[in-house]
Each structure stands twice: as C-alpha cells, then as structure tokens.
Amino acid sequence: MSLEDKIKLIKESEMLPKPTLKMLSEKYRIGKSTIGDIMQKKSTYMFFSVKRM
C-alpha cells in the first residue's frame, strides 16, 4: 500500500460519521489488523507525507 493510500485511509477514518474497520477494510481491500497497524503508525505516515511535499 502506497504512502498516499495510507494517508487517504487515515483521513477517511477521522471523518464523521466515523467509518467502521469493516467498511475501510472492504474499500481498501486490506485486513482489519492492517488498518490497525496503519493507525498505530499514523504520526509517522503523516510526518513523511508532509516532508515529501
């Protein structure tokens, strides 16, 4: 999964109404545990996305 896709997932997960892990899992075709891993490293991904700009 690309950094851009991870950032999209992170931003989408923070929208209201908050999507479920199942919804995000189906949309991005990844497992719920992978989404959890991405969310745990959210600050790292956001840092690198800003740094790339």
Short mmCIF file of N, CA and C in Angstrom, two decimals:
data_model
loop_
_atom_site.label_atom_id
_atom_site.label_comp_id
_atom_site.label_asym_id
_atom_site.label_seq_id
_atom_site.Cartn_x
_atom_site.Cartn_y
_atom_site.Cartn_z
N MET A 1 0.85 -1.17 0.00
CA MET A 1 0.00 0.00 0.00
C MET A 1 0.90 1.24 0.00
N SER A 2 0.61 2.16 -0.91
CA SER A 2 1.44 3.36 -1.02
C SER A 2 1.21 4.32 0.15
N LEU A 3 2.15 5.21 0.34
CA LEU A 3 2.02 6.22 1.39
C LEU A 3 0.78 7.07 1.15
N GLU A 4 0.52 7.40 -0.11
CA GLU A 4 -0.65 8.22 -0.44
C GLU A 4 -1.95 7.52 -0.03
N ASP A 5 -2.02 6.20 -0.29
CA ASP A 5 -3.21 5.44 0.09
C ASP A 5 -3.36 5.37 1.61
N LYS A 6 -2.25 5.24 2.31
CA LYS A 6 -2.30 5.20 3.77
C LYS A 6 -2.81 6.53 4.33
N ILE A 7 -2.37 7.64 3.74
CA ILE A 7 -2.82 8.96 4.17
C ILE A 7 -4.32 9.12 3.91
N LYS A 8 -4.78 8.66 2.74
CA LYS A 8 -6.21 8.71 2.42
C LYS A 8 -7.01 7.92 3.44
N LEU A 9 -6.52 6.72 3.77
CA LEU A 9 -7.20 5.88 4.75
C LEU A 9 -7.26 6.57 6.11
N ILE A 10 -6.15 7.15 6.54
CA ILE A 10 -6.10 7.84 7.83
C ILE A 10 -7.10 8.99 7.86
N LYS A 11 -7.10 9.81 6.82
CA LYS A 11 -8.01 10.95 6.77
C LYS A 11 -9.46 10.49 6.73
N GLU A 12 -9.73 9.45 5.95
CA GLU A 12 -11.10 8.93 5.87
C GLU A 12 -11.55 8.36 7.20
N SER A 13 -10.64 7.74 7.94
CA SER A 13 -11.01 7.14 9.23
C SER A 13 -11.37 8.19 10.27
N GLU A 14 -10.94 9.43 10.05
CA GLU A 14 -11.22 10.51 11.00
C GLU A 14 -12.46 11.32 10.64
N MET A 15 -13.09 10.99 9.51
CA MET A 15 -14.28 11.74 9.09
C MET A 15 -15.49 11.35 9.94
N LEU A 16 -16.46 12.21 9.91
CA LEU A 16 -17.73 11.92 10.59
C LEU A 16 -18.82 11.77 9.55
N PRO A 17 -19.67 10.79 9.64
CA PRO A 17 -19.66 9.72 10.65
C PRO A 17 -18.46 8.81 10.44
N LYS A 18 -17.93 8.34 11.55
CA LYS A 18 -16.71 7.52 11.54
C LYS A 18 -17.00 6.17 10.87
N PRO A 19 -16.23 5.84 9.82
CA PRO A 19 -16.44 4.53 9.18
C PRO A 19 -15.94 3.40 10.07
N THR A 20 -16.53 2.23 9.90
CA THR A 20 -16.10 1.07 10.67
C THR A 20 -14.85 0.47 10.05
N LEU A 21 -14.15 -0.34 10.82
CA LEU A 21 -12.98 -1.05 10.29
C LEU A 21 -13.39 -1.94 9.13
N LYS A 22 -14.56 -2.53 9.23
CA LYS A 22 -15.05 -3.41 8.15
C LYS A 22 -15.23 -2.61 6.86
N MET A 23 -15.82 -1.43 6.95
CA MET A 23 -16.02 -0.59 5.77
C MET A 23 -14.69 -0.22 5.14
N LEU A 24 -13.73 0.21 5.95
CA LEU A 24 -12.41 0.59 5.43
C LEU A 24 -11.69 -0.63 4.86
N SER A 25 -11.83 -1.76 5.52
CA SER A 25 -11.19 -2.99 5.08
C SER A 25 -11.69 -3.39 3.69
N GLU A 26 -12.99 -3.29 3.49
CA GLU A 26 -13.57 -3.65 2.20
C GLU A 26 -13.19 -2.64 1.12
N LYS A 27 -13.18 -1.37 1.46
CA LYS A 27 -12.86 -0.34 0.48
C LYS A 27 -11.42 -0.44 -0.01
N TYR A 28 -10.49 -0.62 0.93
CA TYR A 28 -9.07 -0.64 0.58
C TYR A 28 -8.53 -2.06 0.34
N ARG A 29 -9.41 -3.05 0.52
CA ARG A 29 -9.07 -4.46 0.29
C ARG A 29 -7.85 -4.90 1.11
N ILE A 30 -7.88 -4.54 2.38
CA ILE A 30 -6.85 -4.97 3.32
C ILE A 30 -7.53 -5.46 4.59
N GLY A 31 -6.80 -6.18 5.40
CA GLY A 31 -7.36 -6.71 6.63
C GLY A 31 -7.54 -5.65 7.71
N LYS A 32 -8.45 -5.94 8.64
CA LYS A 32 -8.71 -5.01 9.73
C LYS A 32 -7.47 -4.81 10.60
N SER A 33 -6.68 -5.86 10.77
CA SER A 33 -5.46 -5.72 11.58
C SER A 33 -4.45 -4.82 10.88
N THR A 34 -4.43 -4.84 9.55
CA THR A 34 -3.54 -3.95 8.80
C THR A 34 -3.96 -2.50 9.00
N ILE A 35 -5.25 -2.25 9.03
CA ILE A 35 -5.75 -0.90 9.29
C ILE A 35 -5.31 -0.46 10.68
N GLY A 36 -5.41 -1.35 11.64
CA GLY A 36 -4.95 -1.05 13.00
C GLY A 36 -3.47 -0.71 13.04
N ASP A 37 -2.68 -1.46 12.28
CA ASP A 37 -1.23 -1.19 12.21
C ASP A 37 -0.97 0.20 11.62
N ILE A 38 -1.70 0.53 10.56
CA ILE A 38 -1.54 1.84 9.91
C ILE A 38 -1.91 2.95 10.89
N MET A 39 -3.01 2.76 11.62
CA MET A 39 -3.45 3.79 12.56
C MET A 39 -2.45 3.96 13.71
N GLN A 40 -1.80 2.89 14.13
CA GLN A 40 -0.79 2.99 15.19
C GLN A 40 0.42 3.81 14.73
N LYS A 41 0.71 3.76 13.43
CA LYS A 41 1.85 4.48 12.88
C LYS A 41 1.43 5.77 12.18
N LYS A 42 0.24 6.23 12.49
CA LYS A 42 -0.34 7.41 11.85
C LYS A 42 0.59 8.61 11.87
N SER A 43 1.17 8.92 13.00
CA SER A 43 2.02 10.12 13.09
C SER A 43 3.25 9.99 12.20
N THR A 44 3.79 8.80 12.07
CA THR A 44 4.94 8.58 11.19
C THR A 44 4.56 8.83 9.74
N TYR A 45 3.44 8.26 9.31
CA TYR A 45 3.00 8.44 7.92
C TYR A 45 2.68 9.89 7.62
N MET A 46 2.04 10.57 8.57
CA MET A 46 1.70 11.98 8.35
C MET A 46 2.97 12.82 8.27
N PHE A 47 3.96 12.51 9.09
CA PHE A 47 5.24 13.23 9.07
C PHE A 47 5.90 13.08 7.70
N PHE A 48 5.97 11.86 7.20
CA PHE A 48 6.62 11.64 5.91
C PHE A 48 5.84 12.23 4.75
N SER A 49 4.51 12.28 4.88
CA SER A 49 3.72 12.87 3.79
C SER A 49 3.96 14.38 3.72
N VAL A 50 4.11 15.03 4.87
CA VAL A 50 4.39 16.47 4.90
C VAL A 50 5.81 16.73 4.40
N LYS A 51 6.72 15.88 4.80
CA LYS A 51 8.12 16.04 4.42
C LYS A 51 8.32 15.88 2.90
N ARG A 52 7.49 15.06 2.26
CA ARG A 52 7.61 14.82 0.82
C ARG A 52 7.14 16.01 0.00
N MET A 53 6.34 16.87 0.57
CA MET A 53 5.77 17.99 -0.19
C MET A 53 6.76 19.07 -0.43
#
